[in-house]
GROMACS .gro file of C-alpha atoms in nm:
model
  397
    1MET     CA    1  -3.443  -7.853   3.667
    2LYS     CA    2  -3.586  -7.899   4.003
    3ALA     CA    3  -3.190  -8.016   4.123
    4LEU     CA    4  -3.139  -7.637   3.995
    5PHE     CA    5  -3.377  -7.438   4.103
    6ILE     CA    6  -3.292  -7.579   4.494
    7ALA     CA    7  -2.995  -7.541   4.481
    8PHE     CA    8  -3.048  -7.158   4.368
    9ALA     CA    9  -3.283  -7.107   4.606
   10PHE     CA   10  -3.072  -7.219   4.886
   11VAL     CA   11  -2.728  -7.068   4.820
   12VAL     CA   12  -2.880  -6.672   4.740
   13SER     CA   13  -3.172  -6.685   4.994
   14ALA     CA   14  -2.930  -6.805   5.264
   15GLN     CA   15  -2.691  -6.525   5.236
   16ALA     CA   16  -2.651  -6.305   5.547
   17LEU     CA   17  -2.787  -5.968   5.464
   18SER     CA   18  -3.010  -5.696   5.533
   19LEU     CA   19  -3.302  -5.733   5.321
   20ALA     CA   20  -3.662  -5.513   5.228
   21ALA     CA   21  -3.982  -5.696   5.302
   22GLY     CA   22  -4.049  -5.666   4.899
   23TYR     CA   23  -3.758  -5.900   4.875
   24GLU     CA   24  -3.776  -6.134   5.130
   25GLN     CA   25  -4.107  -6.170   5.034
   26GLY     CA   26  -4.040  -6.211   4.681
   27VAL     CA   27  -3.777  -6.482   4.766
   28GLN     CA   28  -4.067  -6.684   4.980
   29LEU     CA   29  -4.337  -6.678   4.676
   30TYR     CA   30  -3.994  -6.796   4.469
   31ASN     CA   31  -3.914  -7.101   4.676
   32GLN     CA   32  -4.332  -7.191   4.657
   33ARG     CA   33  -4.289  -7.156   4.264
   34ASN     CA   34  -4.528  -6.874   4.285
   35TYR     CA   35  -4.298  -6.708   3.975
   36GLN     CA   36  -4.548  -6.418   3.897
   37ALA     CA   37  -4.639  -6.301   4.198
   38ALA     CA   38  -4.241  -6.350   4.302
   39LEU     CA   39  -4.124  -6.111   3.985
   40ASN     CA   40  -4.406  -5.890   4.126
   41ALA     CA   41  -4.265  -5.856   4.469
   42PHE     CA   42  -3.936  -5.787   4.325
   43GLU     CA   43  -4.006  -5.529   4.076
   44GLY     CA   44  -4.111  -5.341   4.332
   45ALA     CA   45  -3.834  -5.409   4.587
   46GLN     CA   46  -3.576  -5.278   4.321
   47LEU     CA   47  -3.724  -4.954   4.366
   48THR     CA   48  -3.646  -4.915   4.736
   49ASN     CA   49  -3.383  -5.177   4.790
   50THR     CA   50  -3.004  -5.023   4.871
   51GLN     CA   51  -2.864  -5.347   4.866
   52SER     CA   52  -2.577  -5.373   4.570
   53ASP     CA   53  -2.515  -5.779   4.529
   54GLY     CA   54  -2.719  -5.801   4.216
   55ASN     CA   55  -2.945  -6.048   4.412
   56ILE     CA   56  -3.298  -5.874   4.315
   57PHE     CA   57  -3.219  -5.864   3.925
   58TYR     CA   58  -3.098  -6.223   3.959
   59TYR     CA   59  -3.463  -6.338   4.090
   60MET     CA   60  -3.593  -6.151   3.898
   61GLY     CA   61  -3.420  -6.340   3.584
   62MET     CA   62  -3.535  -6.683   3.742
   63CYS     CA   63  -3.870  -6.543   3.726
   64PHE     CA   64  -3.855  -6.474   3.378
   65ARG     CA   65  -3.724  -6.794   3.288
   66GLN     CA   66  -3.974  -6.997   3.464
   67LEU     CA   67  -4.219  -6.769   3.338
   68GLY     CA   68  -4.121  -6.903   2.980
   69GLN     CA   69  -3.982  -6.548   2.869
   70SER     CA   70  -3.588  -6.620   2.775
   71GLU     CA   71  -3.492  -6.332   2.676
   72LYS     CA   72  -3.663  -6.135   2.980
   73ALA     CA   73  -3.421  -6.366   3.174
   74ARG     CA   74  -3.122  -6.303   2.941
   75GLN     CA   75  -3.172  -5.896   2.991
   76CYS     CA   76  -3.212  -5.971   3.395
   77PHE     CA   77  -2.872  -6.205   3.417
   78GLU     CA   78  -2.660  -5.962   3.185
   79ARG     CA   79  -2.723  -5.656   3.419
   80VAL     CA   80  -2.646  -5.869   3.706
   81LEU     CA   81  -2.346  -5.946   3.498
   82VAL     CA   82  -2.233  -5.567   3.380
   83THR     CA   83  -2.355  -5.354   3.633
   84TYR     CA   84  -2.271  -5.634   3.943
   85PRO     CA   85  -1.956  -5.759   3.809
   86ARG     CA   86  -1.794  -5.866   4.072
   87SER     CA   87  -2.080  -6.009   4.280
   88GLN     CA   88  -2.145  -6.401   4.395
   89ALA     CA   89  -2.467  -6.364   4.207
   90ALA     CA   90  -2.285  -6.278   3.906
   91GLY     CA   91  -2.143  -6.643   3.923
   92TYR     CA   92  -2.527  -6.798   3.944
   93ALA     CA   93  -2.641  -6.546   3.642
   94GLN     CA   94  -2.312  -6.617   3.438
   95GLN     CA   95  -2.438  -7.030   3.476
   96ALA     CA   96  -2.788  -6.904   3.410
   97ILE     CA   97  -2.696  -6.777   3.086
   98GLY     CA   98  -2.582  -7.085   3.003
   99SER     CA   99  -2.864  -7.284   3.057
  100LEU     CA  100  -3.072  -7.041   2.886
  101GLY     CA  101  -3.004  -7.262   2.512
  102GLY     CA  102  -2.973  -7.100   2.194
  103GLY     CA  103  -3.306  -6.970   2.173
  104GLY     CA  104  -3.477  -6.642   2.112
  105SER     CA  105  -3.440  -6.327   1.969
  106HIS     CA  106  -3.081  -6.327   1.901
  107SER     CA  107  -3.050  -6.712   1.772
  108SER     CA  108  -3.021  -6.546   1.411
  109GLY     CA  109  -2.752  -6.300   1.504
  110ALA     CA  110  -2.757  -5.917   1.579
  111SER     CA  111  -2.632  -5.627   1.476
  112ASN     CA  112  -2.398  -5.413   1.548
  113ALA     CA  113  -2.628  -5.085   1.660
  114GLN     CA  114  -2.858  -5.387   1.803
  115ILE     CA  115  -2.565  -5.494   2.030
  116SER     CA  116  -2.474  -5.158   2.155
  117ALA     CA  117  -2.825  -5.095   2.211
  118LEU     CA  118  -2.799  -5.404   2.417
  119ILE     CA  119  -2.551  -5.234   2.608
  120ASN     CA  120  -2.654  -4.874   2.631
  121ASN     CA  121  -2.991  -5.031   2.776
  122VAL     CA  122  -2.795  -5.183   3.065
  123LEU     CA  123  -2.582  -4.853   3.094
  124GLY     CA  124  -2.896  -4.685   3.153
  125SER     CA  125  -3.012  -4.936   3.415
  126SER     CA  126  -2.742  -4.938   3.626
  127ARG     CA  127  -2.715  -4.563   3.627
  128SER     CA  128  -3.106  -4.513   3.685
  129GLY     CA  129  -3.084  -4.802   4.001
  130SER     CA  130  -2.917  -4.822   4.328
  131SER     CA  131  -2.746  -4.492   4.467
  132SER     CA  132  -2.554  -4.692   4.711
  133GLY     CA  133  -2.244  -4.783   4.463
  134ALA     CA  134  -2.368  -5.046   4.231
  135ALA     CA  135  -2.370  -4.801   3.984
  136ASN     CA  136  -2.052  -4.726   3.995
  137ASN     CA  137  -1.887  -5.053   3.922
  138TYR     CA  138  -1.852  -4.943   3.574
  139GLY     CA  139  -1.997  -4.714   3.382
  140THR     CA  140  -1.873  -4.462   3.119
  141THR     CA  141  -1.941  -4.140   3.268
  142GLU     CA  142  -1.688  -4.232   3.549
  143GLY     CA  143  -1.336  -4.108   3.535
  144PRO     CA  144  -1.088  -3.840   3.559
  145SER     CA  145  -1.182  -3.487   3.387
  146THR     CA  146  -0.845  -3.497   3.178
  147ALA     CA  147  -0.657  -3.802   3.057
  148ASN     CA  148  -0.401  -3.894   2.859
  149ILE     CA  149  -0.293  -4.198   2.641
  150PRO     CA  150   0.009  -4.240   2.473
  151PHE     CA  151  -0.014  -4.432   2.118
  152GLN     CA  152   0.234  -4.561   1.859
  153ARG     CA  153   0.206  -4.605   1.456
  154GLY     CA  154   0.108  -4.968   1.325
  155ASN     CA  155   0.134  -5.133   1.037
  156GLY     CA  156  -0.111  -4.947   0.833
  157GLY     CA  157  -0.132  -4.597   1.041
  158HIS     CA  158  -0.322  -4.745   1.347
  159MET     CA  159  -0.298  -4.579   1.680
  160MET     CA  160  -0.159  -4.885   1.889
  161VAL     CA  161  -0.192  -4.819   2.257
  162ASN     CA  162  -0.063  -5.062   2.531
  163ALA     CA  163  -0.345  -5.138   2.706
  164LEU     CA  164  -0.421  -5.378   3.031
  165VAL     CA  165  -0.719  -5.564   3.046
  166ASN     CA  166  -0.832  -5.675   3.366
  167GLY     CA  167  -0.462  -5.603   3.498
  168HIS     CA  168  -0.309  -5.757   3.170
  169PRO     CA  169  -0.075  -5.636   2.926
  170LEU     CA  170  -0.227  -5.611   2.587
  171GLN     CA  171  -0.185  -5.412   2.269
  172MET     CA  172  -0.483  -5.281   2.176
  173ILE     CA  173  -0.596  -4.991   1.830
  174PHE     CA  174  -0.728  -4.661   1.944
  175ASP     CA  175  -1.043  -4.693   1.670
  176THR     CA  176  -1.307  -4.447   1.634
  177GLY     CA  177  -1.468  -4.638   1.416
  178ALA     CA  178  -1.571  -4.867   1.624
  179GLU     CA  179  -1.870  -4.817   1.821
  180ASN     CA  180  -1.744  -5.082   2.141
  181VAL     CA  181  -1.415  -5.231   2.273
  182SER     CA  182  -1.378  -5.508   2.132
  183LEU     CA  183  -1.141  -5.885   2.152
  184GLY     CA  184  -1.168  -6.249   2.115
  185LYS     CA  185  -1.157  -6.532   2.271
  186GLU     CA  186  -0.787  -6.573   2.173
  187HIS     CA  187  -0.727  -6.273   2.345
  188LEU     CA  188  -0.853  -6.375   2.679
  189ALA     CA  189  -0.730  -6.692   2.684
  190GLN     CA  190  -0.359  -6.553   2.609
  191LEU     CA  191  -0.409  -6.333   2.917
  192GLY     CA  192  -0.548  -6.600   3.104
  193ILE     CA  193  -0.918  -6.452   3.186
  194GLU     CA  194  -1.198  -6.696   3.175
  195GLN     CA  195  -1.387  -6.663   2.861
  196PRO     CA  196  -1.776  -6.594   2.836
  197THR     CA  197  -2.012  -6.955   2.815
  198GLY     CA  198  -2.375  -7.007   2.696
  199PRO     CA  199  -2.493  -6.905   2.373
  200PRO     CA  200  -2.345  -6.595   2.165
  201ARG     CA  201  -2.513  -6.315   2.187
  202GLY     CA  202  -2.515  -6.188   1.841
  203LYS     CA  203  -2.244  -6.134   1.529
  204MET     CA  204  -2.010  -5.857   1.524
  205MET     CA  205  -1.977  -5.704   1.178
  206GLY     CA  206  -1.644  -5.579   0.977
  207THR     CA  207  -1.524  -5.522   0.693
  208SER     CA  208  -1.468  -5.914   0.633
  209GLY     CA  209  -1.800  -6.006   0.780
  210ALA     CA  210  -1.952  -6.161   1.086
  211VAL     CA  211  -1.841  -6.377   1.418
  212PRO     CA  212  -1.997  -6.521   1.679
  213LEU     CA  213  -2.014  -6.290   1.955
  214TRP     CA  214  -2.083  -6.247   2.438
  215ILE     CA  215  -2.059  -5.959   2.601
  216MET     CA  216  -1.893  -5.959   2.924
  217PRO     CA  217  -1.740  -5.708   3.158
  218LEU     CA  218  -1.376  -5.678   3.199
  219THR     CA  219  -1.172  -5.353   3.360
  220ILE     CA  220  -0.947  -5.166   3.051
  221GLN     CA  221  -0.688  -4.938   3.164
  222ALA     CA  222  -0.523  -4.735   2.869
  223GLY     CA  223  -0.295  -4.435   2.981
  224ASP     CA  224  -0.492  -4.219   3.240
  225LEU     CA  225  -0.832  -4.368   3.205
  226LYS     CA  226  -0.951  -4.693   3.330
  227ARG     CA  227  -1.305  -4.830   3.325
  228THR     CA  228  -1.510  -5.127   3.388
  229ILE     CA  229  -1.717  -5.160   3.117
  230PRO     CA  230  -1.905  -5.456   2.852
  231VAL     CA  231  -1.687  -5.562   2.619
  232ALA     CA  232  -1.790  -5.739   2.259
  233VAL     CA  233  -1.562  -6.054   2.291
  234ALA     CA  234  -1.572  -6.252   1.940
  235GLU     CA  235  -1.537  -6.608   1.859
  236HIS     CA  236  -1.231  -6.506   1.702
  237LEU     CA  237  -1.065  -6.151   1.586
  238SER     CA  238  -0.798  -6.141   1.317
  239THR     CA  239  -0.690  -5.767   1.386
  240PRO     CA  240  -0.571  -5.681   1.690
  241PRO     CA  241  -0.789  -5.605   1.987
  242LEU     CA  242  -1.031  -5.257   1.935
  243ILE     CA  243  -1.058  -4.957   2.181
  244GLY     CA  244  -1.373  -4.791   2.075
  245GLN     CA  245  -1.635  -4.543   2.117
  246MET     CA  246  -1.802  -4.700   2.458
  247PHE     CA  247  -1.445  -4.626   2.619
  248PHE     CA  248  -1.397  -4.268   2.576
  249LYS     CA  249  -1.745  -4.096   2.425
  250ASP     CA  250  -1.826  -3.889   2.688
  251TYR     CA  251  -1.435  -3.701   2.663
  252THR     CA  252  -1.352  -3.492   2.322
  253CYS     CA  253  -1.093  -3.658   2.219
  254SER     CA  254  -0.753  -3.469   2.096
  255VAL     CA  255  -0.553  -3.647   1.822
  256ASP     CA  256  -0.205  -3.509   1.856
  257SER     CA  257  -0.012  -3.701   1.582
  258ALA     CA  258   0.324  -3.543   1.613
  259SER     CA  259   0.370  -3.675   1.992
  260GLY     CA  260   0.196  -3.964   1.973
  261ILE     CA  261  -0.056  -3.888   2.249
  262VAL     CA  262  -0.432  -3.891   2.260
  263ARG     CA  263  -0.575  -3.618   2.496
  264LEU     CA  264  -0.898  -3.671   2.679
  265SER     CA  265  -1.116  -3.391   2.827
  266LYS     CA  266  -1.435  -3.333   3.008
  267GLY     CA  267  -1.670  -3.036   3.104
  268GLY     CA  268  -1.710  -2.825   2.726
  269SER     CA  269  -1.560  -2.865   2.361
  270SER     CA  270  -1.169  -2.810   2.358
  271GLN     CA  271  -1.062  -2.583   2.050
  272GLY     CA  272  -0.713  -2.716   2.124
  273GLY     CA  273  -0.541  -2.345   2.088
  274TYR     CA  274  -0.608  -2.343   1.665
  275ASP     CA  275  -0.778  -2.173   1.437
  276ALA     CA  276  -0.992  -2.498   1.337
  277ILE     CA  277  -1.162  -2.648   1.051
  278LYS     CA  278  -1.459  -2.753   1.177
  279VAL     CA  279  -1.630  -3.101   1.000
  280PRO     CA  280  -1.965  -3.161   1.108
  281PHE     CA  281  -2.078  -3.549   1.196
  282SER     CA  282  -2.394  -3.703   1.304
  283THR     CA  283  -2.389  -4.054   1.463
  284SER     CA  284  -2.477  -4.453   1.350
  285GLY     CA  285  -2.519  -4.604   1.713
  286GLN     CA  286  -2.160  -4.468   1.795
  287GLU     CA  287  -2.027  -4.463   1.488
  288LEU     CA  288  -1.936  -4.114   1.361
  289ILE     CA  289  -2.068  -4.022   1.002
  290VAL     CA  290  -1.893  -3.780   0.790
  291ASP     CA  291  -1.982  -3.601   0.483
  292ALA     CA  292  -1.701  -3.668   0.228
  293GLU     CA  293  -1.572  -3.633  -0.132
  294ILE     CA  294  -1.400  -3.949  -0.316
  295ASP     CA  295  -1.321  -3.742  -0.667
  296GLY     CA  296  -1.589  -3.549  -0.635
  297HIS     CA  297  -1.869  -3.780  -0.588
  298SER     CA  298  -2.043  -3.712  -0.190
  299THR     CA  299  -2.092  -4.008   0.038
  300LYS     CA  300  -2.153  -4.030   0.386
  301CYS     CA  301  -1.822  -4.199   0.608
  302ILE     CA  302  -1.745  -4.358   0.902
  303PHE     CA  303  -1.465  -4.134   1.022
  304ASP     CA  304  -1.237  -4.439   1.142
  305THR     CA  305  -0.894  -4.424   1.275
  306GLY     CA  306  -0.904  -4.779   1.338
  307ALA     CA  307  -0.893  -4.800   0.926
  308SER     CA  308  -0.555  -4.787   0.754
  309GLY     CA  309  -0.704  -4.617   0.477
  310VAL     CA  310  -1.012  -4.551   0.255
  311VAL     CA  311  -1.271  -4.900   0.187
  312LEU     CA  312  -1.582  -4.904   0.085
  313THR     CA  313  -1.787  -5.198  -0.068
  314MET     CA  314  -1.856  -5.268  -0.463
  315THR     CA  315  -2.226  -5.162  -0.415
  316GLN     CA  316  -2.143  -4.831  -0.261
  317ALA     CA  317  -1.869  -4.735  -0.533
  318ALA     CA  318  -2.133  -4.816  -0.817
  319ALA     CA  319  -2.383  -4.592  -0.611
  320MET     CA  320  -2.109  -4.285  -0.604
  321GLY     CA  321  -2.068  -4.355  -0.967
  322LEU     CA  322  -1.680  -4.448  -0.865
  323GLN     CA  323  -1.571  -4.643  -1.181
  324ILE     CA  324  -1.311  -4.890  -1.102
  325PRO     CA  325  -1.038  -4.858  -1.317
  326ASP     CA  326  -0.887  -5.162  -1.550
  327TYR     CA  327  -0.540  -5.145  -1.393
  328ALA     CA  328  -0.664  -5.177  -1.057
  329GLN     CA  329  -0.500  -5.446  -0.861
  330ASP     CA  330  -0.631  -5.773  -0.729
  331THR     CA  331  -0.590  -5.760  -0.359
  332GLY     CA  332  -0.789  -5.778   0.008
  333THR     CA  333  -0.802  -5.705   0.378
  334THR     CA  334  -0.826  -5.827   0.674
  335GLY     CA  335  -1.078  -5.780   0.970
  336VAL     CA  336  -1.365  -5.892   1.220
  337GLY     CA  337  -1.484  -6.224   1.054
  338GLY     CA  338  -1.130  -6.307   0.832
  339ASN     CA  339  -1.025  -6.173   0.512
  340LYS     CA  340  -1.197  -6.059   0.221
  341SER     CA  341  -1.085  -5.971  -0.145
  342GLY     CA  342  -1.080  -5.646  -0.353
  343LYS     CA  343  -0.948  -5.379  -0.537
  344MET     CA  344  -0.696  -5.142  -0.483
  345PHE     CA  345  -0.638  -4.797  -0.664
  346ASN     CA  346  -0.557  -4.417  -0.645
  347VAL     CA  347  -0.805  -4.170  -0.643
  348ARG     CA  348  -0.723  -3.789  -0.721
  349THR     CA  349  -0.878  -3.659  -0.386
  350VAL     CA  350  -1.065  -3.721  -0.057
  351ARG     CA  351  -1.200  -3.456   0.079
  352LEU     CA  352  -1.322  -3.394   0.434
  353GLY     CA  353  -1.456  -3.047   0.469
  354SER     CA  354  -1.143  -2.779   0.360
  355VAL     CA  355  -0.936  -3.093   0.442
  356VAL     CA  356  -0.842  -3.291   0.079
  357LYS     CA  357  -0.591  -3.510   0.033
  358ASN     CA  358  -0.476  -3.589  -0.325
  359ASN     CA  359  -0.369  -3.935  -0.471
  360VAL     CA  360  -0.515  -4.146  -0.214
  361PRO     CA  361  -0.541  -4.562  -0.216
  362VAL     CA  362  -0.887  -4.653  -0.197
  363LEU     CA  363  -1.002  -5.032  -0.173
  364VAL     CA  364  -1.342  -5.166  -0.332
  365LEU     CA  365  -1.434  -5.489  -0.154
  366GLN     CA  366  -1.696  -5.737  -0.221
  367GLY     CA  367  -1.955  -5.706   0.050
  368THR     CA  368  -2.196  -5.525   0.235
  369MET     CA  369  -2.098  -5.221   0.500
  370PRO     CA  370  -2.347  -4.987   0.644
  371TYR     CA  371  -2.073  -4.690   0.542
  372PRO     CA  372  -1.754  -4.651   0.359
  373LEU     CA  373  -1.469  -4.562   0.598
  374LEU     CA  374  -1.252  -4.318   0.627
  375GLY     CA  375  -0.928  -4.408   0.749
  376GLN     CA  376  -0.543  -4.295   0.837
  377THR     CA  377  -0.433  -4.221   0.467
  378VAL     CA  378  -0.639  -3.922   0.467
  379PHE     CA  379  -0.533  -3.742   0.849
  380ARG     CA  380  -0.260  -3.966   0.971
  381ASP     CA  381  -0.069  -3.667   0.907
  382ARG     CA  382  -0.267  -3.456   1.086
  383ASN     CA  383  -0.368  -3.366   1.413
  384PHE     CA  384  -0.738  -3.348   1.511
  385SER     CA  385  -1.052  -3.279   1.797
  386ILE     CA  386  -1.299  -3.512   1.810
  387ASP     CA  387  -1.594  -3.280   2.009
  388ASN     CA  388  -1.880  -3.532   2.122
  389ALA     CA  389  -2.075  -3.254   2.315
  390ASN     CA  390  -2.070  -3.057   1.971
  391ARG     CA  391  -2.039  -3.344   1.743
  392VAL     CA  392  -1.738  -3.182   1.491
  393ILE     CA  393  -1.407  -3.268   1.429
  394ARG     CA  394  -1.202  -2.968   1.406
  395PHE     CA  395  -0.831  -2.972   1.240
  396PRO     CA  396  -0.526  -2.715   1.250
  397ARG     CA  397  -0.524  -2.476   0.955
   0.00000   0.00000   0.00000
């Protein structure tokens, strides 16, 4: 620990930077091992310092660590990684996270909502911090006013996008039912991108279970839209990588199924040039929750372009009074966490507002999910627009 302390103190304090007095005082107090006083100095310095290399937050993390507050230390280090991903301090922060061990409140895993909260907290911190350009290193408020993302239909009707991850080509699913951009460690290895280190930050939940995950900043480009954002990296992802709401949530998202293009626009809602059926939605985390009917049984569902069909659990089916017929086929699904068994059968109707689909296959799985999934079998042959500003999905009549 002493050697580690000396190395960090030497490398960071030796940088030839013009630093505010509060920062200089903090470094001096830290080197004197007066960690609480150093922390106070750094917290004051962050309000006035205009540097954009992340040193202040790295040092705050080191102070919290020395004071035995590992979770606060981890939050500071993650802020450096996400807000200043290309800085020298980010390299030190990554090493420091690895030395924290697996303890703390996340050792038992975190839900999707907790993971999104972590990412959003870091996003909020980066936007309210330095105005010298640090916040512009990444974030979901930057980008063109309009963008087009071409897609092709894959197996199960998935919307497959030819994306770039740190400049390397990777095919990904455009998935409105995913909160974040997600990929597996195997995808990083395939692209030659260094994998995250240290203990996992939580678990990635999916239809097939949960797997450990890490959060790291990556530059994602899909069509005309390019952003450096925090990405959820799973130990293993048995599906193609996912482009979720974190990437495009500040846009109105219009899906032109006939042309195979997702059209993104800012600056107000998009009516799409048609008389529209309007389906209101709420959000859980960043997932879109709609009111639907399955064979006349009302239920809330996730509007999920990343799901090939309608998926719910045995418990959800029983709660809404949906009976599984004797002729239902034994089948399963592949998703985050691997494979899961279930029953497949057709229902007479699925209704989403005034949009009605007849003779729809439904998959009922063992296990748990927060909501049923409303997937491509319901809307793949239709154009629609997701208006995040007004919280409605519009379908042409």
